[in-house]
mmCIF file of C-alpha atoms and ligand atoms in Angstrom:
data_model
loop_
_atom_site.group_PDB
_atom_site.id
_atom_site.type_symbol
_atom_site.label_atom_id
_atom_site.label_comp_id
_atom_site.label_asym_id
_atom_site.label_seq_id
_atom_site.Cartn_x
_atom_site.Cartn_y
_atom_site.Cartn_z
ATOM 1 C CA UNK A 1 90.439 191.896 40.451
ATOM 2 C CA UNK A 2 86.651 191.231 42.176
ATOM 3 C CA UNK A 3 84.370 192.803 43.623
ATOM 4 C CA UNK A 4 81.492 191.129 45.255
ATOM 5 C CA UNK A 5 77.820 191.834 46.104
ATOM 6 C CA UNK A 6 76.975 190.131 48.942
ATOM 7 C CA UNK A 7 72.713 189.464 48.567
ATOM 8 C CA UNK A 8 69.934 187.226 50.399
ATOM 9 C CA UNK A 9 68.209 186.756 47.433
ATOM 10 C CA UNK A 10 64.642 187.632 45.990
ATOM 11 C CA UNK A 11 66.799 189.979 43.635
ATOM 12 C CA UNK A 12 65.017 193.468 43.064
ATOM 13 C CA UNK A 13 65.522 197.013 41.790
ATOM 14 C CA UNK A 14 67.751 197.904 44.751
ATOM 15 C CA UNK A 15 70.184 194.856 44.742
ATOM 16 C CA UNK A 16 70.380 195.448 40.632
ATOM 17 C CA UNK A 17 71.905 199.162 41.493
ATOM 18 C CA UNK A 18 74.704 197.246 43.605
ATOM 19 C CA UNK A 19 75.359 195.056 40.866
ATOM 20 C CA UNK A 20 75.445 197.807 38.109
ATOM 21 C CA UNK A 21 77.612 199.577 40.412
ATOM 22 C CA UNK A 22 79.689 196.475 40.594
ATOM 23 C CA UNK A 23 79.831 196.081 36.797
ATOM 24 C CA UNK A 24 81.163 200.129 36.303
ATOM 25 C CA UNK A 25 84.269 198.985 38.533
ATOM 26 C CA UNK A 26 85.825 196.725 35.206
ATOM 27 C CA UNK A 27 86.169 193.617 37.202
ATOM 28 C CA UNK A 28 85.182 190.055 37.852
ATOM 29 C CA UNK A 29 81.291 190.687 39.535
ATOM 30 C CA UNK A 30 80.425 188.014 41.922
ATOM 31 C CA UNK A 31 77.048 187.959 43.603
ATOM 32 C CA UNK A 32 76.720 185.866 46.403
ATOM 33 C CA UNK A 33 72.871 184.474 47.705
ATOM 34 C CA UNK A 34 73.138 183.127 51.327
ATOM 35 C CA UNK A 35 69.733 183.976 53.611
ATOM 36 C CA UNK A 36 72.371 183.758 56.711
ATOM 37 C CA UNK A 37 71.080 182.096 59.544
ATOM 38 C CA UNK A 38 73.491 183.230 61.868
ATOM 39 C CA UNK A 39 72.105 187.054 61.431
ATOM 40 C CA UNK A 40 68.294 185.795 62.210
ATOM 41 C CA UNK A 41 67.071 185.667 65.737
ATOM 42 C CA UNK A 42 63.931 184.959 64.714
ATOM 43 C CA UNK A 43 63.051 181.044 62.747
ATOM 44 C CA UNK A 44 59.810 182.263 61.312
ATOM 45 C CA UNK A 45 61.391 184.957 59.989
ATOM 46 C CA UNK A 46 64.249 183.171 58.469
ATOM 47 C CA UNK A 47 62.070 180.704 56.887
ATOM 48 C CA UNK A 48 59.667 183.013 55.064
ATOM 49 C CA UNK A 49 62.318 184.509 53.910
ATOM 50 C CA UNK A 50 61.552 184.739 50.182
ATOM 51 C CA UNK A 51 64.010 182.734 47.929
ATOM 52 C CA UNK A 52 63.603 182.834 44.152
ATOM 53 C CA UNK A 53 67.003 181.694 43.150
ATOM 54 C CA UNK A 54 66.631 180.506 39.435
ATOM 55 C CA UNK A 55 64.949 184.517 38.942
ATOM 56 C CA UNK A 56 67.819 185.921 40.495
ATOM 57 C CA UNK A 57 70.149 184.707 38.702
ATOM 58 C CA UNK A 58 68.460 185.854 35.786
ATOM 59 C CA UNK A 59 67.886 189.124 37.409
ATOM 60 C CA UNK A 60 71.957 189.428 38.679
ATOM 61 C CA UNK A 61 73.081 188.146 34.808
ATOM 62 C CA UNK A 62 71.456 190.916 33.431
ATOM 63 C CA UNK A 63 72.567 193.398 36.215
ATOM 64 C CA UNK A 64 76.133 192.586 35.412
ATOM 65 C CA UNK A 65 77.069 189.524 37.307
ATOM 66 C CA UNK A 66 80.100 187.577 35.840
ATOM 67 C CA UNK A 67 79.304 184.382 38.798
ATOM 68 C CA UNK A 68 76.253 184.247 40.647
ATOM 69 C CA UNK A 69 77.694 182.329 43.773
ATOM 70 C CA UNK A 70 75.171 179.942 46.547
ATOM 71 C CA UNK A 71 77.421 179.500 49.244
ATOM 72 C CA UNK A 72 76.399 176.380 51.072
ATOM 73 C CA UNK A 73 76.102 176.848 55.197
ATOM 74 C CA UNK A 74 78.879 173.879 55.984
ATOM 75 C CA UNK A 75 81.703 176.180 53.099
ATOM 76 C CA UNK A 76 81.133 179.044 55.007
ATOM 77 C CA UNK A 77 81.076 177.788 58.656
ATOM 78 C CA UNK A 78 83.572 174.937 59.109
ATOM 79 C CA UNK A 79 83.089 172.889 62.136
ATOM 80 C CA UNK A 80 84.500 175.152 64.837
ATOM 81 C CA UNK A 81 84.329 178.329 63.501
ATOM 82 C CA UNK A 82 84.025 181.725 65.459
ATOM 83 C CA UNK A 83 81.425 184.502 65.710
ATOM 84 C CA UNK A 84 83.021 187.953 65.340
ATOM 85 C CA UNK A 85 81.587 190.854 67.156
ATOM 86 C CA UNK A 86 80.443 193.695 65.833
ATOM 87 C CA UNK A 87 81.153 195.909 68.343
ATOM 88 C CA UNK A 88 79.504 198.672 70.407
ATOM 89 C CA UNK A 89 77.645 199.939 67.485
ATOM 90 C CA UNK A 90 76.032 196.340 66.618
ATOM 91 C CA UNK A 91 73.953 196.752 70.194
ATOM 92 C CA UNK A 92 72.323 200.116 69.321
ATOM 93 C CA UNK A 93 68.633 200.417 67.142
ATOM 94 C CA UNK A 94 68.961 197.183 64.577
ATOM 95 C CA UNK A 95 70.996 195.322 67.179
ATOM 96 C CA UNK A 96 68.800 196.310 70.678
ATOM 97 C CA UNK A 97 65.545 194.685 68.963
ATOM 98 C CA UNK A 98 67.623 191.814 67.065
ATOM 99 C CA UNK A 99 70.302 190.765 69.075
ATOM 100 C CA UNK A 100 73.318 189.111 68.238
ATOM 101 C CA UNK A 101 71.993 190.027 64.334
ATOM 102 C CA UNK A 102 74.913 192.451 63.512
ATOM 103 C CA UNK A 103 77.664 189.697 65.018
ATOM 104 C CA UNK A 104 75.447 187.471 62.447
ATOM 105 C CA UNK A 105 76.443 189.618 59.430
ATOM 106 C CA UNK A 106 80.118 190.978 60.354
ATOM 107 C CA UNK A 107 80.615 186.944 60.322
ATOM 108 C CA UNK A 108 79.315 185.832 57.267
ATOM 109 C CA UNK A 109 80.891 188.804 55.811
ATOM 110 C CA UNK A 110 84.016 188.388 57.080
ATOM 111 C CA UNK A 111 83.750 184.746 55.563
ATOM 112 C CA UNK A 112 82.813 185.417 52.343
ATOM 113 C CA UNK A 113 85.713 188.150 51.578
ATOM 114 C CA UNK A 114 87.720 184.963 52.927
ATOM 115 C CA UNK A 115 86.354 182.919 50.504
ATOM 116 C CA UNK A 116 85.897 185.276 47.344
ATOM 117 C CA UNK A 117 88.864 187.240 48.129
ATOM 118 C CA UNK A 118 87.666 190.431 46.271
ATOM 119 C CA UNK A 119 89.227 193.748 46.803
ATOM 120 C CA UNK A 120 86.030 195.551 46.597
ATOM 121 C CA UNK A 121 82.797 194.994 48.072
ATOM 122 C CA UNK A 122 79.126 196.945 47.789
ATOM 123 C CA UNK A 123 76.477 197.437 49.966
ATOM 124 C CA UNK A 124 73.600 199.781 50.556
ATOM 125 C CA UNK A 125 72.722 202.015 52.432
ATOM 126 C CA UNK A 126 69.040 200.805 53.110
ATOM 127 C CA UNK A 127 70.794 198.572 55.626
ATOM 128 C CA UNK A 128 72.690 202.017 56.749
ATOM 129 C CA UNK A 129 73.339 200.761 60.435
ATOM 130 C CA UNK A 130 75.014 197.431 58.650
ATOM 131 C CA UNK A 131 77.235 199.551 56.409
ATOM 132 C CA UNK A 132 78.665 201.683 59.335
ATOM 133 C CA UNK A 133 79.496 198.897 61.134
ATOM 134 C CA UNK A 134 81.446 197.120 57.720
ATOM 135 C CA UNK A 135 83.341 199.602 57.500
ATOM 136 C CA UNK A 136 84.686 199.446 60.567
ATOM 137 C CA UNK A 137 85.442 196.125 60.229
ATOM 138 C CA UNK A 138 89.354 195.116 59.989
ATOM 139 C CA UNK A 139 89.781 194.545 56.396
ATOM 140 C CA UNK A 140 91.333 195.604 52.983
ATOM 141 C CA UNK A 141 88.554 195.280 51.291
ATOM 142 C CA UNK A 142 87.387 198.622 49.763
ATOM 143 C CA UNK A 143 83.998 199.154 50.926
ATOM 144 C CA UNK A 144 81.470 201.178 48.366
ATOM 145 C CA UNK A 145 78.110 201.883 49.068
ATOM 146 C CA UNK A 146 75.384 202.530 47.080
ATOM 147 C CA UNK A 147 72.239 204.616 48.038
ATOM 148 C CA UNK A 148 68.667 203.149 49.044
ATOM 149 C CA UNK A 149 66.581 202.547 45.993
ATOM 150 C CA UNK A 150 62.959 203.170 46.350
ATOM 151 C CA UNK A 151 59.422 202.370 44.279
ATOM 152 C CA UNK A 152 57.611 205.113 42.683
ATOM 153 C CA UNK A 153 56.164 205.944 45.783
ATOM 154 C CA UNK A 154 58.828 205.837 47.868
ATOM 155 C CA UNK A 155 58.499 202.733 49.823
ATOM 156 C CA UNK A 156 62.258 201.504 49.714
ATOM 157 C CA UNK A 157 62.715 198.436 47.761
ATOM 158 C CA UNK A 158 63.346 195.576 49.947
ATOM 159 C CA UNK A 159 62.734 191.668 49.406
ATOM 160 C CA UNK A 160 60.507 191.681 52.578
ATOM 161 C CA UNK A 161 58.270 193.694 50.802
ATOM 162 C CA UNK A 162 56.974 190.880 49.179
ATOM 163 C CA UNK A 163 55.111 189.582 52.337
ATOM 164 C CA UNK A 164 52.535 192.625 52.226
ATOM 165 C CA UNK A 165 49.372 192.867 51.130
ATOM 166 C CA UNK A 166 48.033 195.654 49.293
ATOM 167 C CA UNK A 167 46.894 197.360 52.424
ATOM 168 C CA UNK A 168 49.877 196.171 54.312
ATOM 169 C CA UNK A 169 52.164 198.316 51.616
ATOM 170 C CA UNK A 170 49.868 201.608 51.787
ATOM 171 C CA UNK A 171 50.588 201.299 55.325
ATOM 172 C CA UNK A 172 53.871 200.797 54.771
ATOM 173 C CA UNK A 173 54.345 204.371 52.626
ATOM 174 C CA UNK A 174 53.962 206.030 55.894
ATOM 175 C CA UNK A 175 57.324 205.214 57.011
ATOM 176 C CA UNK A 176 59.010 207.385 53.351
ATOM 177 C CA UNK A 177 56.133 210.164 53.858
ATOM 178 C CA UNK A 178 57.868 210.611 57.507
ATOM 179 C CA UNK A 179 61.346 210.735 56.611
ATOM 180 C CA UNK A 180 60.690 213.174 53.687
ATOM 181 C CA UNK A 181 58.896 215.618 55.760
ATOM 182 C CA UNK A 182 61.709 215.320 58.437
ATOM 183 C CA UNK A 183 64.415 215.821 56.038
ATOM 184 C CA UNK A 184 62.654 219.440 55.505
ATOM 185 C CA UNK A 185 62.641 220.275 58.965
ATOM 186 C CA UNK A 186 64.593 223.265 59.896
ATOM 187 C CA UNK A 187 66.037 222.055 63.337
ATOM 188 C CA UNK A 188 66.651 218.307 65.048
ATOM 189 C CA UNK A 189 63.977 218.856 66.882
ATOM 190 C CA UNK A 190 61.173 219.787 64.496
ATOM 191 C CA UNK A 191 62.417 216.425 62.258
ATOM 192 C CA UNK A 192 61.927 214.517 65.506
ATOM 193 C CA UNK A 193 58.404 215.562 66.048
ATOM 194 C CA UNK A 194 57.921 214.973 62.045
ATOM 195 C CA UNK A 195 58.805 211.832 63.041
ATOM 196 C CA UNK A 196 56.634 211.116 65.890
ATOM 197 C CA UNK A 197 53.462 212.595 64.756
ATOM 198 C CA UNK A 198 53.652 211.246 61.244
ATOM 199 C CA UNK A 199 54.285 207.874 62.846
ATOM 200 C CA UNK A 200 51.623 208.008 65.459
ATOM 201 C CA UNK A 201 50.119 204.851 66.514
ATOM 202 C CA UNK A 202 46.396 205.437 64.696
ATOM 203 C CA UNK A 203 48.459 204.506 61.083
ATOM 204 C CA UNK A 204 49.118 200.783 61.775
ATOM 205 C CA UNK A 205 52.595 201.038 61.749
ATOM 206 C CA UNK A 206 54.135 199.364 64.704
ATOM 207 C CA UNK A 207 57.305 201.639 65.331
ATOM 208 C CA UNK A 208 59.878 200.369 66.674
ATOM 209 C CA UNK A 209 62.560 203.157 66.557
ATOM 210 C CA UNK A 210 62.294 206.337 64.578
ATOM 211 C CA UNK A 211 65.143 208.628 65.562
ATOM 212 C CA UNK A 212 67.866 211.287 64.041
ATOM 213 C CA UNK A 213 71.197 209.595 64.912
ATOM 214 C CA UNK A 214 74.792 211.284 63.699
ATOM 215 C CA UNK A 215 75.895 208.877 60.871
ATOM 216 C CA UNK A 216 79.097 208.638 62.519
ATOM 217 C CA UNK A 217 78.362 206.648 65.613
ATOM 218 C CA UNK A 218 74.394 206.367 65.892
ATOM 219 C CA UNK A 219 74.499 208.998 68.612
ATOM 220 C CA UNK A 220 71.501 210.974 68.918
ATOM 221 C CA UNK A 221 71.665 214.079 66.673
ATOM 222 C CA UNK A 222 71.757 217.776 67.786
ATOM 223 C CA UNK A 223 71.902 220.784 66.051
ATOM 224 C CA UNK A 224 75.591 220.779 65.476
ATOM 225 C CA UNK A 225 75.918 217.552 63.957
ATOM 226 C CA UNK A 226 77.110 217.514 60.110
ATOM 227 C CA UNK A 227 76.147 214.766 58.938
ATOM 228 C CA UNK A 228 72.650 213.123 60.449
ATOM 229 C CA UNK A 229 70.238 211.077 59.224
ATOM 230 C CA UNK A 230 66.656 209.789 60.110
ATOM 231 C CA UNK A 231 66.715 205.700 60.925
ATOM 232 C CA UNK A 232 62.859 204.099 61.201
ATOM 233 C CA UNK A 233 61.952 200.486 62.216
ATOM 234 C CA UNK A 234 59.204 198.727 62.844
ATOM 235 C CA UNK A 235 56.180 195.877 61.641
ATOM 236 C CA UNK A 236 53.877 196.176 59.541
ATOM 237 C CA UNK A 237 51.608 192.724 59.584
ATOM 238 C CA UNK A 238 53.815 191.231 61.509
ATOM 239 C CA UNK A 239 56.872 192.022 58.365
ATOM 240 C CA UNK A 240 59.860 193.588 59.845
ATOM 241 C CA UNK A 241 60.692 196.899 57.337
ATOM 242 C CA UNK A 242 63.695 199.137 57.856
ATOM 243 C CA UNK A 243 64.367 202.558 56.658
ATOM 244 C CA UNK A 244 66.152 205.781 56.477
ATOM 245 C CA UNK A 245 67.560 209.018 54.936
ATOM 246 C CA UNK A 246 70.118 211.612 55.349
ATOM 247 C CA UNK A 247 68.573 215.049 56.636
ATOM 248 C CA UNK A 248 69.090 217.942 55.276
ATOM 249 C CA UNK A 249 70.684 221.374 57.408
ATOM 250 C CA UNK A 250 74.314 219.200 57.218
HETATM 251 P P1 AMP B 301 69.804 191.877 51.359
HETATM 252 O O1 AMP B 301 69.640 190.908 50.256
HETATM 253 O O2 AMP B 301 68.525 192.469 51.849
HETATM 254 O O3 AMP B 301 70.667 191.354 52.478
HETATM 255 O O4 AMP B 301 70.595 193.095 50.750
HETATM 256 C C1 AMP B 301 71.820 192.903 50.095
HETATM 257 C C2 AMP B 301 72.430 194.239 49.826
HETATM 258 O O5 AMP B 301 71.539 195.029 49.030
HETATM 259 C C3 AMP B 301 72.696 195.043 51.111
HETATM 260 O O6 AMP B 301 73.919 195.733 50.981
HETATM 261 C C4 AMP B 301 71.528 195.996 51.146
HETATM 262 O O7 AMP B 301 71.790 197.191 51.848
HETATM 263 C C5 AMP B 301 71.317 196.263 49.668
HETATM 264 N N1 AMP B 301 69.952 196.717 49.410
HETATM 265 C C6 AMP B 301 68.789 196.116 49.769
HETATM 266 N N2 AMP B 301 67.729 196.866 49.400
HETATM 267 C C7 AMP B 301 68.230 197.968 48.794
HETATM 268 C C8 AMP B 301 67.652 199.124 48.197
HETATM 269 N N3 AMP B 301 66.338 199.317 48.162
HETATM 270 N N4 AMP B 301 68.482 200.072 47.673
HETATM 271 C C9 AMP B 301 69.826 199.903 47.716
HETATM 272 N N5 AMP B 301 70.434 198.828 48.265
HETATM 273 C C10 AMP B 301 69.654 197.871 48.801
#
């Protein structure tokens, strides 16, 4: 029995919960590093992608990790091979401002459960939009998910994180200090406002989306949906940074 961790590398805190995760299941752990070009629309972003490989498989060892597995492009996409779609939900938020990104991943995970065959896979829900959309994917793998791991301060780990200066990263807070206040708001509407003011343009965060979507089906929340959760996007220098959290009044 496997499960595997599917990772881009540059190994931190958050990936290390996945793996630990991974290791309480009692099987074979395989982490798998592959910065997937297929799931980048943009080349400068791909290739400052940060890669540290030798530290993370020190890092995943230690985590847990029974194989720490670099797929190379040509194993996982033989000469002919077919994008999948991800569906409606792959052109909403993540998708509108990256398109074709969420075919990019449903792909290369698609191949690697080919590959690795495990029967259980983990992911986070940092990438929340990305784990609603693998589980919808047809597939017996059991999908577990594991929830966003933050820094002291809140800023939710992510390898990107490493392109910021120190000024870019205080910026950067802004985006936890929104979705905390939010998740204390007594209606849908009050969060959204939390959202907008806290994320007004004078803070040098370049918002992309900031929004309180149904988990279910990224609709736009109201006051009768259970289960709904804040999603934020946006730059800051230039650095692409993702976040979100469930709200509270479920
Ligand atoms: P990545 O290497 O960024 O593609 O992420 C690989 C996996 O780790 C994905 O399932 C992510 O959702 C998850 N992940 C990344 N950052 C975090 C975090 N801060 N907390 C929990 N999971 C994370």
């Amino acid at each position: 029995m496997t499960v595997l961790v599917p990772t881009m590398g540059a190994l931190h805190k958050g990936h290390q919960a996945l793996i630990k995760r991974a290791r309480s299941l009692d099987k074979d752990v395989i982490v798998s590093i592959f910065v997937n070009p297929l799931q980048f629309q943009n080349k400068e972003d791909l290739e400052k992608y940060p890669r540290s490989p030798e530290r993370d498989i020190e890092i995943a060892t230690i985590a847990g990790a029974n194989e720490v597995w670099f797929p190379e492009y040509e194993d996982l996409y033989p000469k002919g091979f077919t994008t999948i779609s991800a569906g409606p939900l792959g052109d909403k938020y993540e998708g509108a401002s990256r398109p074709g990104h969420f075919d990019g991943v449903v792909t290369v995970v698609d191949r690697l459960f080919a590959i690795a065959k495990p029967d259980t896979a983990i992911f986070g829900e940092k990438d929340f939009q990305q784990l609603v959309i693998i589980k919808a994917m047809k597939t017996k793998v059991e999908i577990i998910s594991v929830p966003t791991v933050r820094e002291f301060d809140g800023l939710a780990m992510s390898s990107r994180n490493l392109r910021l200066s120190q000024s870019g990263r205080n910026v950067a807070l802004v985006i936890h200090r929104a979705l905390a206040a939010a998740k204390l708001a007594p209606t849908v509407e009050i969060a959204q406002e939390i959202l907008n003011t806290t994320l007004s343009t004078d803070t040098g965060f370049d918002k992309d989306y900031a929004t309180i979507i149904d988990e279910k089906d990224f609709s736009l929340a109201h006051e009768g949906t259970e289960n709904r959760r804040a999603i934020i996007a946006g730059w800051v220098e230039g650095v692409r940074l993702i976040d979100s959290m469930p709200m509270v009044g479920r």
